């Protein structure tokens, strides 16, 4: 028999325990099974209610669609990358907003899918400063995309950062300059992203196997295996590696701007008309050296002509190999890559340009000119592409005076690059100008900061021998174009 005081204590303790359990969030649930495998003591409706987010109606996704509900407790399991956690699987370690490639813009911490911003910053990705020190002009300049449009006309500029128009809260407009608009992926009929048959990335749909169309709205009437079989070219490649396969039909990558047949065509993109041209220029009709017909990338030569590209007249007594050997001389390419070889003789181009000459077009006096067209810096003469400097001058383009009228300190100050290193550590300083290392032929530039190996090559030659490399970019001679100066655009084909 317990004393009355003890009974009062038990009643008080029981009341406090009941109140405490009532205050526990519904997402928290101790085991409501008597033992593992036993029946749940909750009704199905009550179990599901505890697994739904607060305020969600019956029938809404359980455990945020990222797990299963087991007797009122969420067990998270998803196939997406990353780890989900939280009482209702509401947290994801990778889902915090990013800005310019940085989670929470580098101005906050990710906490259960939301950015907690550092002091002085706000926004979903902590990308906006609370106080702006920029002028409106500077701010707008920072918000312009590559077309000089502020926030791609899809947002407003706040202190040099774009705030995209998402008044409906969908978040479909995004990107550093609001350049991505996933509303473009919404199917007009179903109102689903990519028709529910693909994923949208920056306004473009990437369809699941068996579906195609701008919004994945069309389904193939053949199996993926049959589609692949129809698109396989004779060499065993899908669309000859020159196109994409859609429902058993190849769409070749290169089509003519007019919409007609392009350079690449055929049922499996097996034909490449570029193989019929000596120098590729997609806007020229000069196939097979003008002496034949191009059929699926192969030349059918007219009478009196032969060669892979109908480049040799049959009246020539020399074989193709002998003709090329005579045109090569000491160069690796026929006519030094600066002319056309016909029956062992070179015709240098551009036609009529007297700066390119020699039996094998080996002399190119354009190499004596600087970017302003001055020959040998005005202090020498050019002989077969090399400068012969006047007395008192030296250098590749006779640009350096032998006598210097400045102090060593003044000279060094003029030779220092932006990082404070003399001639970028790749040359010597003479009278305020850098002389780049002769051993490293590819080093150039005012401060020896350019690497000519970065210039594009064609046929193994930098700028194809039809231009000069200027700090990593080809400066083409007149009549030539292309990243590597490989395309002839002159009025007369060489």
Coordinates of C-alpha atoms in Angstrom, one line a residue:
X1 CA 0.0 0.0 0.0
X2 CA 1.7 3.2 -1.3
X3 CA 1.3 6.4 0.7
X4 CA -1.0 9.1 -0.8
X5 CA 2.0 11.3 -1.7
X6 CA 3.5 8.6 -3.9
X7 CA 0.2 8.1 -5.8
X8 CA 0.1 11.9 -6.5
X9 CA 3.7 11.7 -7.9
X10 CA 2.7 8.8 -10.2
X11 CA -0.3 10.8 -11.5
X12 CA 1.9 13.8 -12.2
X13 CA 4.5 11.8 -14.0
X14 CA 1.9 10.1 -16.1
X15 CA 0.4 13.4 -17.2
X16 CA 3.9 14.8 -18.1
X17 CA 4.8 11.7 -20.1
X18 CA 1.5 11.9 -22.1
X19 CA 2.0 15.6 -22.8
X20 CA 5.6 14.9 -24.0
X21 CA 4.6 12.2 -26.4
X22 CA 1.8 14.5 -27.8
X23 CA 4.4 17.1 -28.5
X24 CA 6.6 14.7 -30.6
X25 CA 6.4 15.5 -34.3
X26 CA 4.2 13.1 -36.2
X27 CA 7.1 12.2 -38.5
X28 CA 8.9 10.8 -35.4
X29 CA 7.5 7.4 -34.5
X30 CA 8.9 4.9 -32.1
X31 CA 8.3 1.3 -33.1
X32 CA 4.7 0.6 -33.4
X33 CA 5.2 -3.1 -33.9
X34 CA 5.4 -5.4 -30.9
X35 CA 8.4 -7.2 -32.5
X36 CA 10.0 -7.4 -35.9
X37 CA 7.6 -8.9 -38.5
X38 CA 4.5 -8.3 -36.2
X39 CA 1.4 -6.5 -37.5
X40 CA 1.4 -2.6 -37.4
X41 CA -0.7 -1.2 -34.5
X42 CA -1.7 1.8 -36.7
X43 CA -4.4 1.8 -39.3
X44 CA -3.3 2.2 -42.9
X45 CA -4.7 5.7 -43.1
X46 CA -2.9 6.8 -39.9
X47 CA 0.3 5.2 -41.1
X48 CA 0.2 7.1 -44.4
X49 CA -0.8 10.3 -42.6
X50 CA 2.4 10.2 -40.6
X51 CA 4.5 9.6 -43.8
X52 CA 3.1 12.6 -45.6
X53 CA 4.4 16.2 -45.4
X54 CA 2.3 18.5 -43.1
X55 CA -0.6 20.0 -45.0
X56 CA -0.6 17.4 -47.8
X57 CA -4.0 15.9 -48.6
X58 CA -4.7 12.1 -48.6
X59 CA -3.4 10.6 -51.8
X60 CA -0.3 12.9 -51.9
X61 CA 3.2 11.3 -52.3
X62 CA 4.4 9.5 -49.2
X63 CA 7.9 10.2 -47.9
X64 CA 8.2 12.9 -50.6
X65 CA 8.3 10.1 -53.2
X66 CA 11.7 9.1 -52.1
X67 CA 11.0 6.1 -49.9
X68 CA 8.4 3.7 -48.6
X69 CA 6.2 4.1 -45.6
X70 CA 6.5 1.3 -43.0
X71 CA 4.0 1.6 -40.2
X72 CA 4.2 5.4 -40.0
X73 CA 8.0 5.5 -40.5
X74 CA 9.7 6.6 -43.8
X75 CA 12.5 4.3 -45.1
X76 CA 14.3 6.3 -47.7
X77 CA 15.5 4.5 -50.8
X78 CA 15.9 6.1 -54.3
X79 CA 17.9 5.3 -57.4
X80 CA 19.0 8.9 -58.0
X81 CA 22.6 9.9 -57.1
X82 CA 23.3 11.2 -53.7
X83 CA 21.9 10.4 -50.2
X84 CA 18.4 11.2 -49.1
X85 CA 17.6 11.6 -45.4
X86 CA 15.2 13.3 -42.9
X87 CA 12.1 12.0 -41.1
X88 CA 10.1 12.3 -44.3
X89 CA 13.1 11.8 -46.8
X90 CA 12.8 15.5 -47.4
X91 CA 16.6 16.2 -47.4
X92 CA 19.1 15.6 -50.1
X93 CA 22.8 16.3 -49.8
X94 CA 23.1 17.5 -53.4
X95 CA 20.0 19.6 -54.0
X96 CA 21.0 23.1 -52.8
X97 CA 20.9 25.8 -55.4
X98 CA 24.1 26.7 -57.2
X99 CA 25.2 30.0 -58.8
X100 CA 28.0 30.1 -61.4
X101 CA 29.0 26.6 -60.6
X102 CA 29.3 27.1 -56.8
X103 CA 26.8 25.7 -54.2
X104 CA 25.1 28.5 -52.4
X105 CA 27.4 30.8 -54.5
X106 CA 30.1 30.3 -52.0
X107 CA 28.3 32.6 -49.6
X108 CA 26.4 30.1 -47.5
X109 CA 26.0 26.5 -46.3
X110 CA 23.7 23.8 -47.6
X111 CA 21.2 22.6 -44.9
X112 CA 18.7 20.0 -45.9
X113 CA 18.3 21.2 -49.5
X114 CA 18.2 24.9 -48.7
X115 CA 21.0 27.5 -48.5
X116 CA 21.7 29.2 -45.2
X117 CA 23.3 32.4 -46.3
X118 CA 26.2 34.2 -44.7
X119 CA 25.6 37.7 -43.3
X120 CA 25.3 40.2 -46.2
X121 CA 23.9 37.8 -48.7
X122 CA 20.5 36.5 -49.7
X123 CA 18.6 34.6 -52.4
X124 CA 17.9 30.9 -53.1
X125 CA 21.6 30.4 -53.8
X126 CA 22.9 33.3 -51.6
X127 CA 23.8 35.0 -54.9
X128 CA 22.6 38.5 -54.1
X129 CA 24.4 41.0 -51.8
X130 CA 22.3 43.0 -49.4
X131 CA 24.3 46.1 -50.1
X132 CA 25.5 46.9 -53.7
X133 CA 28.5 49.1 -54.4
X134 CA 28.2 48.9 -58.2
X135 CA 26.9 51.6 -60.4
X136 CA 23.8 50.8 -62.5
X137 CA 25.9 50.8 -65.7
X138 CA 28.5 48.4 -64.2
X139 CA 25.8 46.2 -62.8
X140 CA 24.0 46.0 -66.2
X141 CA 27.2 45.2 -68.0
X142 CA 27.8 42.2 -65.7
X143 CA 24.3 40.9 -66.4
X144 CA 24.7 40.9 -70.2
X145 CA 24.9 37.6 -72.0
X146 CA 27.1 36.8 -75.0
X147 CA 24.6 38.7 -77.2
X148 CA 24.8 41.8 -75.0
X149 CA 21.2 41.3 -73.8
X150 CA 20.6 41.9 -70.1
X151 CA 19.5 38.7 -68.4
X152 CA 18.5 37.3 -71.8
X153 CA 15.3 39.4 -71.5
X154 CA 14.0 36.8 -69.0
X155 CA 14.9 38.4 -65.7
X156 CA 16.1 41.6 -64.0
X157 CA 19.6 42.6 -63.0
X158 CA 20.4 43.0 -59.2
X159 CA 23.9 44.2 -58.5
X160 CA 25.5 42.4 -61.4
X161 CA 23.5 39.2 -60.9
X162 CA 20.4 38.1 -62.8
X163 CA 17.2 37.4 -61.0
X164 CA 15.1 35.2 -63.4
X165 CA 11.4 35.7 -63.9
X166 CA 9.7 32.8 -62.1
X167 CA 6.7 34.5 -60.7
X168 CA 4.8 31.2 -60.7
X169 CA 7.5 29.6 -58.5
X170 CA 8.2 26.9 -61.1
X171 CA 11.9 27.7 -61.3
X172 CA 11.9 26.8 -65.0
X173 CA 13.9 29.9 -66.0
X174 CA 17.4 29.7 -64.7
X175 CA 21.1 30.1 -65.5
X176 CA 23.7 32.8 -64.7
X177 CA 22.1 35.0 -67.4
X178 CA 18.6 33.4 -67.3
X179 CA 19.6 31.8 -70.6
X180 CA 17.8 28.5 -69.8
X181 CA 14.1 28.3 -70.2
X182 CA 12.7 24.8 -69.5
X183 CA 9.2 26.1 -70.4
X184 CA 10.3 25.4 -74.0
X185 CA 10.2 21.7 -73.1
X186 CA 6.5 21.6 -72.0
X187 CA 4.3 19.6 -74.3
X188 CA 1.3 21.8 -75.4
X189 CA -1.1 18.9 -75.1
X190 CA -0.1 17.0 -72.0
X191 CA 1.5 20.0 -70.3
X192 CA 4.3 17.7 -69.1
X193 CA 8.0 18.3 -69.4
X194 CA 9.2 16.5 -72.6
X195 CA 5.8 14.8 -72.7
X196 CA 6.9 12.7 -69.8
X197 CA 9.3 10.7 -72.0
X198 CA 12.5 12.6 -71.5
X199 CA 14.4 15.1 -69.4
X200 CA 14.9 18.8 -70.1
X201 CA 18.3 20.5 -69.9
X202 CA 18.4 24.2 -70.6
X203 CA 15.3 24.2 -72.8
X204 CA 16.2 21.1 -74.8
X205 CA 14.6 17.7 -74.5
X206 CA 16.7 14.5 -74.3
X207 CA 14.3 11.7 -75.0
X208 CA 14.2 8.2 -73.6
X209 CA 14.8 5.2 -76.0
X210 CA 11.9 4.8 -78.4
X211 CA 10.8 8.4 -78.3
X212 CA 11.7 11.4 -80.4
X213 CA 10.6 14.9 -81.4
X214 CA 11.4 18.3 -80.0
X215 CA 9.3 17.5 -77.0
X216 CA 9.6 13.7 -77.1
X217 CA 6.1 13.5 -78.4
X218 CA 6.5 10.8 -81.0
X219 CA 7.0 7.2 -80.3
X220 CA 8.8 4.8 -82.7
X221 CA 6.8 2.1 -84.3
X222 CA 9.8 -0.2 -84.3
X223 CA 11.9 -1.7 -81.5
X224 CA 15.2 0.0 -80.5
X225 CA 17.1 -3.0 -81.9
X226 CA 15.4 -2.7 -85.3
X227 CA 16.1 1.0 -85.3
X228 CA 19.8 0.4 -84.6
X229 CA 20.0 -2.2 -87.4
X230 CA 18.5 0.1 -90.0
X231 CA 20.9 2.9 -89.1
X232 CA 24.0 0.8 -89.1
X233 CA 26.3 1.7 -92.1
X234 CA 28.3 -0.8 -94.1
X235 CA 31.3 -0.2 -91.9
X236 CA 29.3 -1.2 -88.8
X237 CA 28.9 2.3 -87.4
X238 CA 25.7 4.0 -86.4
X239 CA 25.0 6.6 -89.2
X240 CA 28.7 6.3 -90.1
X241 CA 29.5 8.4 -87.0
X242 CA 28.2 11.4 -89.0
X243 CA 24.6 11.7 -87.8
X244 CA 21.9 10.7 -85.3
X245 CA 19.6 7.7 -85.5
X246 CA 15.9 8.4 -85.0
X247 CA 13.4 5.5 -85.4
X248 CA 15.6 3.7 -87.9
X249 CA 16.4 6.8 -90.0
X250 CA 19.7 8.8 -90.0
X251 CA 19.7 12.5 -89.8
X252 CA 23.1 13.6 -91.0
X253 CA 25.0 16.3 -89.1
X254 CA 26.0 18.4 -92.1
X255 CA 23.2 19.8 -94.2
X256 CA 23.3 22.5 -96.8
X257 CA 22.2 25.9 -95.6
X258 CA 19.5 25.9 -98.3
X259 CA 18.0 22.7 -96.9
X260 CA 19.1 20.7 -100.0
X261 CA 21.6 17.8 -99.9
X262 CA 24.6 18.7 -97.8
X263 CA 28.1 17.6 -97.9
X264 CA 27.2 14.4 -96.0
X265 CA 24.2 12.3 -97.2
X266 CA 23.1 8.7 -97.8
X267 CA 20.7 6.4 -96.0
X268 CA 23.3 5.9 -93.3
X269 CA 25.3 9.1 -93.9
X270 CA 27.9 7.0 -95.7
X271 CA 28.6 9.6 -98.4
X272 CA 30.9 12.5 -97.7
X273 CA 31.3 14.9 -100.6
X274 CA 34.2 16.6 -98.9
X275 CA 36.4 13.7 -99.9
X276 CA 36.1 14.9 -103.5
X277 CA 37.8 18.3 -102.8
X278 CA 41.5 19.0 -102.7
X279 CA 40.9 21.8 -100.2
X280 CA 37.6 21.7 -98.3
X281 CA 35.2 24.7 -98.8
X282 CA 31.6 23.8 -98.2
X283 CA 30.4 26.8 -100.3
X284 CA 32.4 25.9 -103.4
X285 CA 31.1 23.6 -106.2
X286 CA 34.7 22.7 -107.3
X287 CA 34.6 18.9 -106.9
X288 CA 37.2 16.5 -108.3
X289 CA 39.5 19.4 -109.3
X290 CA 36.9 20.5 -111.8
X291 CA 37.6 17.4 -113.9
X292 CA 35.1 14.8 -112.7
X293 CA 31.9 14.0 -110.9
X294 CA 31.6 13.3 -107.2
X295 CA 29.6 10.2 -106.4
X296 CA 29.2 9.4 -102.7
X297 CA 32.6 10.8 -101.9
X298 CA 34.5 9.3 -104.8
X299 CA 35.5 11.0 -108.0
X300 CA 34.5 9.7 -111.4
X301 CA 37.1 11.4 -113.7
X302 CA 36.4 12.9 -117.1
X303 CA 38.3 11.5 -120.1
X304 CA 42.0 12.7 -120.0
X305 CA 42.2 13.0 -116.2
X306 CA 43.0 10.6 -113.4
X307 CA 43.8 10.5 -109.7
X308 CA 41.9 10.3 -106.5
X309 CA 40.6 13.8 -107.1
X310 CA 41.0 13.9 -110.9
X311 CA 44.1 16.1 -110.4
X312 CA 46.4 14.6 -113.0
X313 CA 46.1 14.9 -116.8
X314 CA 46.7 11.6 -118.5
X315 CA 48.9 13.4 -121.1
X316 CA 51.5 13.7 -118.4
X317 CA 54.4 11.2 -118.8
X318 CA 55.0 11.1 -115.1
X319 CA 53.2 8.9 -112.7
X320 CA 51.3 10.5 -109.8
X321 CA 54.1 9.6 -107.4
X322 CA 56.8 11.0 -109.6
X323 CA 54.8 14.2 -110.2
X324 CA 54.3 14.7 -106.4
X325 CA 58.0 13.9 -105.7
X326 CA 59.1 16.6 -108.1
X327 CA 56.7 19.1 -106.6
X328 CA 57.8 18.4 -103.1
X329 CA 61.5 19.3 -103.2
X330 CA 62.7 19.5 -99.6
X331 CA 59.2 20.1 -98.2
X332 CA 56.9 17.6 -96.7
X333 CA 54.0 18.8 -98.9
X334 CA 53.7 19.2 -102.7
X335 CA 54.6 22.8 -103.6
X336 CA 55.3 23.5 -99.9
X337 CA 51.6 23.6 -99.3
X338 CA 51.4 26.9 -101.2
X339 CA 50.5 25.8 -104.7
X340 CA 49.1 23.2 -107.0
X341 CA 51.1 20.4 -108.5
X342 CA 50.4 19.5 -112.2
X343 CA 52.7 17.0 -113.9
X344 CA 55.7 17.7 -111.6
X345 CA 55.3 21.6 -111.9
X346 CA 54.0 23.9 -109.2
X347 CA 51.6 26.8 -109.7
X348 CA 52.0 29.0 -106.7
X349 CA 49.0 30.7 -105.1
X350 CA 47.3 33.0 -104.5
X351 CA 47.5 33.5 -108.3
X352 CA 49.3 36.7 -109.3
X353 CA 50.9 37.2 -105.8
X354 CA 54.6 37.6 -106.5
X355 CA 55.5 37.2 -102.8
X356 CA 55.1 33.4 -103.2
X357 CA 57.6 32.0 -105.7
X358 CA 60.2 29.3 -106.3
X359 CA 60.3 26.0 -108.1
X360 CA 58.3 24.3 -105.3
X361 CA 56.8 27.6 -104.0
X362 CA 59.3 27.4 -101.2
X363 CA 59.7 31.2 -100.9
X364 CA 57.1 33.1 -99.1
X365 CA 58.0 36.8 -98.6
X366 CA 54.8 37.3 -96.6
X367 CA 56.7 35.8 -93.6
X368 CA 58.8 39.0 -93.6
X369 CA 55.8 41.2 -92.9
X370 CA 54.4 42.1 -89.5
X371 CA 50.7 42.3 -88.8
X372 CA 50.7 45.9 -90.1
X373 CA 52.2 44.8 -93.5
X374 CA 55.6 46.4 -92.8
X375 CA 58.5 44.4 -94.4
X376 CA 61.4 43.6 -92.0
X377 CA 60.3 46.4 -89.7
X378 CA 61.5 48.9 -92.3
X379 CA 65.1 48.0 -91.4
X380 CA 66.0 45.3 -93.9
X381 CA 65.1 43.4 -97.1
X382 CA 63.3 40.1 -97.6
X383 CA 65.0 37.2 -99.4
X384 CA 62.9 34.0 -99.8
X385 CA 60.9 34.6 -96.7
X386 CA 63.9 35.7 -94.5
X387 CA 64.9 39.2 -93.4
X388 CA 68.3 40.5 -94.2
X389 CA 68.7 43.3 -91.7
X390 CA 70.5 46.6 -92.1
X391 CA 73.5 47.5 -90.1
X392 CA 72.6 48.3 -86.5
X393 CA 69.4 46.1 -86.4
X394 CA 68.7 42.4 -85.8
X395 CA 65.9 40.0 -85.1
X396 CA 63.5 37.8 -87.1
X397 CA 61.8 40.9 -88.5
X398 CA 64.8 43.3 -87.9
X399 CA 62.8 44.8 -85.0
X400 CA 65.6 45.2 -82.5
X401 CA 68.3 48.0 -82.5
X402 CA 71.8 46.9 -81.6
X403 CA 72.5 50.2 -79.8
X404 CA 70.2 51.0 -76.9
X405 CA 69.5 54.6 -75.5
X406 CA 67.9 53.6 -72.3
X407 CA 69.1 52.4 -68.9
X408 CA 69.0 48.7 -68.0
X409 CA 66.3 49.5 -65.4
X410 CA 64.1 51.3 -67.9
X411 CA 64.6 48.4 -70.3
X412 CA 63.6 45.8 -67.8
X413 CA 60.5 47.7 -66.8
X414 CA 59.3 47.6 -70.4
X415 CA 59.9 43.9 -70.7
X416 CA 58.0 42.8 -67.6
X417 CA 54.7 41.0 -68.3
X418 CA 51.5 41.5 -66.2
X419 CA 52.7 38.9 -63.7
X420 CA 55.9 40.8 -63.1
X421 CA 58.1 38.2 -64.8
X422 CA 60.7 39.4 -67.3
X423 CA 59.6 38.2 -70.8
X424 CA 57.4 35.6 -69.1
X425 CA 60.6 33.7 -68.3
X426 CA 60.9 32.5 -71.9
X427 CA 63.2 35.1 -73.4
X428 CA 65.7 37.9 -72.8
X429 CA 65.2 41.7 -72.7
X430 CA 67.0 44.0 -75.1
X431 CA 66.4 47.7 -75.1
X432 CA 62.8 47.4 -73.7
X433 CA 61.8 44.6 -76.1
X434 CA 61.7 40.9 -75.5
X435 CA 63.7 38.5 -77.6
X436 CA 62.1 35.1 -77.3
X437 CA 64.1 31.9 -77.0
X438 CA 65.5 30.7 -80.3
X439 CA 65.5 27.1 -79.1
X440 CA 61.7 27.3 -78.4
X441 CA 60.7 28.3 -81.9
X442 CA 57.0 28.3 -80.9
X443 CA 57.3 31.1 -78.3
X444 CA 56.3 34.5 -79.5
X445 CA 54.5 37.7 -78.5
X446 CA 55.5 41.1 -77.1
X447 CA 56.3 39.5 -73.8
X448 CA 57.1 36.0 -75.1
X449 CA 53.7 35.0 -73.6
X450 CA 52.3 33.3 -76.7
X451 CA 52.6 29.6 -77.7
X452 CA 52.3 29.1 -81.5
X453 CA 51.6 25.4 -80.9
X454 CA 48.1 26.4 -79.8
X455 CA 47.4 27.4 -83.4
X456 CA 45.3 25.0 -85.4
X457 CA 47.1 22.7 -87.8
X458 CA 46.1 21.1 -91.1
X459 CA 48.2 18.5 -93.1
X460 CA 50.7 18.8 -90.2
X461 CA 51.4 22.5 -90.8
X462 CA 50.6 25.3 -88.4
X463 CA 48.0 27.5 -90.2
X464 CA 48.4 25.1 -93.2
X465 CA 51.3 27.3 -94.3
X466 CA 48.7 29.9 -95.5
X467 CA 49.0 32.3 -92.6
X468 CA 51.0 33.2 -89.5
X469 CA 50.2 32.3 -85.9
X470 CA 49.5 35.3 -83.8
X471 CA 49.3 34.4 -80.1
X472 CA 47.5 31.1 -80.6
X473 CA 45.2 32.3 -83.5
X474 CA 45.9 32.0 -87.2
X475 CA 46.1 35.2 -89.2
X476 CA 45.3 34.0 -92.7
X477 CA 46.8 35.4 -95.9
X478 CA 44.4 37.0 -98.5
X479 CA 42.1 34.5 -100.1
X480 CA 42.4 32.0 -97.2
X481 CA 40.0 31.3 -94.3
X482 CA 39.2 28.8 -91.6
X483 CA 40.6 28.1 -88.1
X484 CA 43.8 26.7 -89.7
X485 CA 43.7 28.8 -93.0
X486 CA 42.7 25.6 -94.8
X487 CA 39.8 27.0 -96.9
X488 CA 40.4 28.9 -100.1
X489 CA 37.9 31.6 -100.7
X490 CA 39.7 33.5 -103.5
X491 CA 38.0 34.2 -106.9
X492 CA 40.2 31.7 -108.7
X493 CA 40.8 28.3 -107.3
X494 CA 44.5 27.6 -107.0

